[in-house]
Amino acid sequence: MTQHVPSTEPELAGVRNFRDVGGLPTVDGRRVRQGVLFRSGHLAHATAQDATFLASLGLHTIFDFRNAADQRLEGPDIELPGVRNVNLPLSDPADGAEFWKMVRDGDVEQLREVLADGRAADRMVTSYRMIVKERTAEHSQVLHAIAEDSVPALMHCAAGKDRAGLSIAVTLLALGVEREAILADYLESNAKHRRYKVHRGGSSASAYSPEVMELLSPLFDARAEYLTAAFETVEETWGDVDTYLAQGLGVAPGTRERLRERLLD
């Protein structure tokens, strides 16, 4: 399999985990076109220079998968001239408010109870399975919007890893991109410069102790087992990807064809 070589990546000061998914190979030998599908973390802290770069991409639509708690925490996305912002909240695997309260209060006991001994990773796997199974309406809406007119598109959540990662994965499945390539792109979120910065308020000295960071790390990792669980859920629930797209997401063959025309070389 030929390696996916990312084009030169911009250094964005206030936006993490930005990338173009162009170049990924499909099963039938085509590639995702450069400059039509992007993913990133939230845009709330984008600098003026970041905004200039993002504006230069000619985006049609920004899909923001953050929920109200995320938006209160980080702020709304910056407005880019002529770009449509669509907010489709998906549940946050790291589970917003109650969670960060424990971290802020430095309640290590409680965090151990919820996260230790593999429970953090289990929580992520469960969440990925649930998003695939229960958020079919949102994923359907994204695919139909892209097939219709919404490209170039940027998909993001808070960290750009889980909710955006799944929505990108679903889009790539619809395009017929190779599974290994979808997984490799997903795992790019682990690069040090891409990772979400853990500063969610609170000044408890113990809040970010090594033990707490260790307990939280599965929530900040992109792990193959998480995305694999999502793929398995598609197969267990619908039998195969084609049935998932047709019945689960209501994406007709003609819509898939339009998606491929818009997004593939």
Coordinates of C-alpha atoms in Angstrom, one line a residue:
M1 CA 0.0 0.0 0.0
T2 CA 1.4 3.4 -0.9
Q3 CA 2.0 5.7 2.0
H4 CA -0.2 8.8 2.5
V5 CA 2.1 11.7 2.3
P6 CA 0.5 14.8 3.9
S7 CA 1.0 18.1 2.1
T8 CA 3.0 20.7 3.9
E9 CA 1.0 21.4 7.0
P10 CA 0.4 24.9 8.2
E11 CA 1.5 25.9 11.7
L12 CA -1.7 27.1 13.2
A13 CA -1.2 28.9 16.5
G14 CA -4.6 28.6 18.0
V15 CA -6.1 25.6 16.2
R16 CA -4.8 22.1 17.1
N17 CA -4.9 18.9 15.1
F18 CA -5.7 20.5 11.7
R19 CA -5.1 18.5 8.6
D20 CA -6.3 17.8 5.0
V21 CA -7.4 14.2 4.5
G22 CA -6.6 14.5 0.8
G23 CA -4.4 11.7 -0.6
L24 CA -5.9 8.8 1.2
P25 CA -6.3 5.8 -1.1
T26 CA -9.6 4.1 -2.0
V27 CA -10.1 0.3 -2.4
D28 CA -10.6 0.9 -6.2
G29 CA -7.4 2.8 -6.6
R30 CA -8.6 6.4 -6.5
R31 CA -7.6 9.0 -3.9
V32 CA -9.3 11.6 -1.8
R33 CA -8.8 15.0 -3.5
Q34 CA -6.6 17.5 -1.7
G35 CA -8.4 20.7 -0.5
V36 CA -11.9 19.3 -0.1
L37 CA -12.1 17.7 3.3
F38 CA -10.3 19.0 6.4
R39 CA -10.4 18.1 10.1
S40 CA -9.3 19.9 13.2
G41 CA -9.9 20.7 16.8
H42 CA -12.2 23.7 17.7
L43 CA -11.7 27.1 16.1
A44 CA -12.6 29.2 19.2
H45 CA -9.1 30.3 19.8
A46 CA -7.9 30.8 16.2
T47 CA -5.6 33.8 15.9
A48 CA -6.1 36.5 13.2
Q49 CA -3.4 34.7 11.2
D50 CA -5.1 31.3 11.6
A51 CA -8.3 32.9 10.4
T52 CA -6.6 34.3 7.3
F53 CA -5.3 30.8 6.5
L54 CA -8.7 29.1 7.1
A55 CA -10.4 31.8 5.0
S56 CA -7.9 30.9 2.2
L57 CA -9.2 27.3 2.0
G58 CA -12.4 28.5 0.4
L59 CA -14.5 26.5 2.8
H60 CA -18.2 26.1 2.1
T61 CA -19.2 24.6 5.5
I62 CA -17.7 24.0 8.9
F63 CA -19.3 21.1 10.9
D64 CA -18.9 21.6 14.6
F65 CA -19.7 18.5 16.6
R66 CA -19.2 20.1 20.0
N67 CA -22.0 20.2 22.6
A68 CA -23.2 23.2 24.6
A69 CA -20.9 22.4 27.5
D70 CA -17.9 22.4 25.1
Q71 CA -18.9 25.7 23.6
R72 CA -19.3 27.3 27.0
L73 CA -15.9 26.1 28.0
E74 CA -14.0 27.1 24.8
G75 CA -16.2 29.7 23.2
P76 CA -17.9 29.7 19.8
D77 CA -16.0 29.1 16.6
I78 CA -14.6 32.2 14.9
E79 CA -16.8 33.4 12.0
L80 CA -15.2 33.1 8.6
P81 CA -16.7 35.3 5.9
G82 CA -19.0 33.5 3.6
V83 CA -18.7 30.2 5.4
R84 CA -21.7 28.3 6.8
N85 CA -21.3 27.0 10.4
V86 CA -23.4 23.9 11.2
N87 CA -23.5 22.7 14.8
L88 CA -24.4 19.0 15.2
P89 CA -23.6 18.1 18.8
L90 CA -22.4 14.6 19.3
S91 CA -21.8 13.2 22.8
D92 CA -18.3 13.8 24.1
P93 CA -16.5 10.5 25.0
A94 CA -14.6 12.4 27.7
D95 CA -18.1 13.4 28.9
G96 CA -18.0 17.1 29.7
A97 CA -19.0 18.7 32.9
E98 CA -19.2 16.1 35.7
F99 CA -15.9 14.8 34.5
W100 CA -13.9 17.9 34.5
K101 CA -15.4 18.9 37.9
M102 CA -13.7 15.7 39.3
V103 CA -10.4 16.7 37.6
R104 CA -10.6 20.3 38.8
D105 CA -11.5 19.3 42.3
G106 CA -8.5 17.0 42.2
D107 CA -10.7 14.1 43.3
V108 CA -8.2 11.3 42.6
E109 CA -10.3 8.7 44.5
Q110 CA -13.3 9.4 42.3
L111 CA -11.2 9.5 39.2
R112 CA -9.6 6.1 40.1
E113 CA -13.0 4.7 40.5
V114 CA -14.2 5.8 37.1
L115 CA -11.0 5.4 35.1
A116 CA -8.5 3.0 36.6
D117 CA -7.9 -0.6 35.5
G118 CA -8.8 -0.2 31.9
R119 CA -12.1 1.6 32.7
A120 CA -11.1 4.7 30.8
A121 CA -10.4 2.8 27.6
D122 CA -13.6 0.8 28.0
R123 CA -15.5 4.1 28.4
M124 CA -14.0 5.3 25.1
V125 CA -14.9 2.0 23.3
T126 CA -18.5 2.2 24.6
S127 CA -18.8 5.8 23.5
Y128 CA -17.5 5.1 20.0
R129 CA -20.0 2.2 19.6
M130 CA -22.8 4.3 20.9
I131 CA -22.1 7.2 18.5
V132 CA -22.1 4.9 15.5
K133 CA -25.3 3.2 16.6
E134 CA -27.3 6.2 17.9
R135 CA -26.1 9.2 15.9
T136 CA -27.2 7.9 12.5
A137 CA -29.3 11.0 11.9
E138 CA -26.3 13.3 12.3
H139 CA -24.0 11.2 10.2
S140 CA -26.7 11.0 7.5
Q141 CA -27.1 14.8 7.6
V142 CA -23.3 15.3 7.1
L143 CA -23.1 12.9 4.2
H144 CA -26.2 14.4 2.5
A145 CA -24.9 17.9 3.0
I146 CA -21.5 17.0 1.4
A147 CA -23.1 15.2 -1.5
E148 CA -25.3 18.2 -2.1
D149 CA -23.0 21.3 -1.9
S150 CA -21.0 21.6 1.3
V151 CA -17.5 21.2 0.0
P152 CA -14.8 22.2 0.8
A153 CA -15.8 21.1 4.3
L154 CA -14.0 21.2 7.7
M155 CA -15.2 18.9 10.5
H156 CA -14.2 19.5 14.1
C157 CA -15.1 18.8 17.7
A158 CA -13.1 20.0 20.7
A159 CA -9.9 18.0 20.2
G160 CA -10.6 16.9 16.6
K161 CA -10.1 13.3 17.6
D162 CA -13.2 11.4 18.6
R163 CA -16.4 13.0 17.3
A164 CA -14.8 14.6 14.3
G165 CA -12.7 11.5 13.9
L166 CA -15.7 9.3 13.7
S167 CA -17.5 11.6 11.3
I168 CA -14.5 11.7 9.1
A169 CA -14.2 7.9 9.3
V170 CA -17.9 7.5 8.3
T171 CA -17.3 9.9 5.3
L172 CA -14.2 8.0 4.2
L173 CA -16.1 4.6 4.5
A174 CA -18.8 6.1 2.2
L175 CA -16.0 7.0 -0.3
G176 CA -14.6 3.5 -0.2
V177 CA -11.3 4.5 1.4
E178 CA -9.1 1.6 2.6
R179 CA -9.7 0.7 6.2
E180 CA -6.0 0.8 7.1
A181 CA -5.8 4.3 5.6
I182 CA -8.8 5.5 7.6
L183 CA -7.1 4.1 10.8
A184 CA -3.7 5.6 9.9
D185 CA -5.3 9.1 9.5
Y186 CA -7.2 8.7 12.8
L187 CA -4.0 7.8 14.6
E188 CA -2.3 11.0 13.4
S189 CA -4.1 12.7 16.2
N190 CA -1.6 11.2 18.6
A191 CA 1.3 13.4 17.3
K192 CA 2.5 15.6 20.2
H193 CA 1.8 18.9 18.4
R194 CA -1.8 17.8 17.7
R195 CA -2.8 16.7 21.1
Y196 CA -5.5 18.6 23.0
K197 CA -4.1 20.9 25.7
V198 CA -5.5 19.8 29.0
H199 CA -6.4 23.1 30.7
R200 CA -10.0 23.1 31.7
G201 CA -10.0 25.7 34.5
G202 CA -9.5 25.0 38.2
S203 CA -6.3 25.5 40.1
S204 CA -6.1 22.5 42.4
A205 CA -2.5 21.6 42.5
S206 CA -3.2 17.9 42.4
A207 CA -5.6 18.3 39.5
Y208 CA -2.9 17.6 36.9
S209 CA -0.6 15.3 39.0
P210 CA 1.1 12.5 37.1
E211 CA -1.4 10.1 38.5
V212 CA -4.3 12.1 37.2
M213 CA -2.7 12.6 33.8
E214 CA -2.1 8.8 33.7
L215 CA -5.7 8.1 34.5
L216 CA -6.9 10.6 31.9
S217 CA -4.5 9.5 29.1
P218 CA -6.8 7.0 27.5
L219 CA -9.3 9.8 26.9
F220 CA -6.7 11.9 25.1
D221 CA -5.3 9.0 23.0
A222 CA -6.4 8.0 19.6
R223 CA -6.3 4.2 19.9
A224 CA -6.8 1.7 17.2
E225 CA -9.1 -0.3 19.4
Y226 CA -11.5 2.7 19.6
L227 CA -12.0 3.1 15.9
T228 CA -11.9 -0.7 15.4
A229 CA -14.8 -1.0 17.8
A230 CA -16.7 1.5 15.7
F231 CA -16.1 -0.5 12.6
E232 CA -17.2 -3.7 14.4
T233 CA -20.4 -2.0 15.5
V234 CA -21.2 -1.2 11.9
E235 CA -20.8 -4.9 11.0
E236 CA -22.6 -6.3 14.1
T237 CA -25.5 -3.9 13.7
W238 CA -26.0 -3.7 9.9
G239 CA -23.9 -6.6 8.5
D240 CA -21.7 -4.6 6.3
V241 CA -20.8 -1.0 5.3
D242 CA -23.1 -0.9 2.3
T243 CA -26.1 -1.8 4.4
Y244 CA -25.1 0.6 7.1
L245 CA -24.9 3.4 4.6
A246 CA -28.1 2.5 2.8
Q247 CA -30.3 1.5 5.7
G248 CA -28.6 3.1 8.8
L249 CA -27.8 6.4 7.1
G250 CA -30.3 6.4 4.3
V251 CA -27.6 7.2 1.8
A252 CA -28.8 6.0 -1.7
P253 CA -26.4 4.7 -4.3
G254 CA -26.8 8.0 -6.3
T255 CA -25.8 10.0 -3.2
R256 CA -22.7 7.9 -2.7
E257 CA -21.8 8.4 -6.3
R258 CA -22.1 12.2 -5.9
L259 CA -20.0 12.0 -2.7
R260 CA -17.3 10.2 -4.7
E261 CA -17.5 12.7 -7.6
R262 CA -17.1 15.6 -5.2
L263 CA -14.3 14.2 -3.0
L264 CA -12.2 11.8 -5.1
D265 CA -9.6 12.5 -7.7

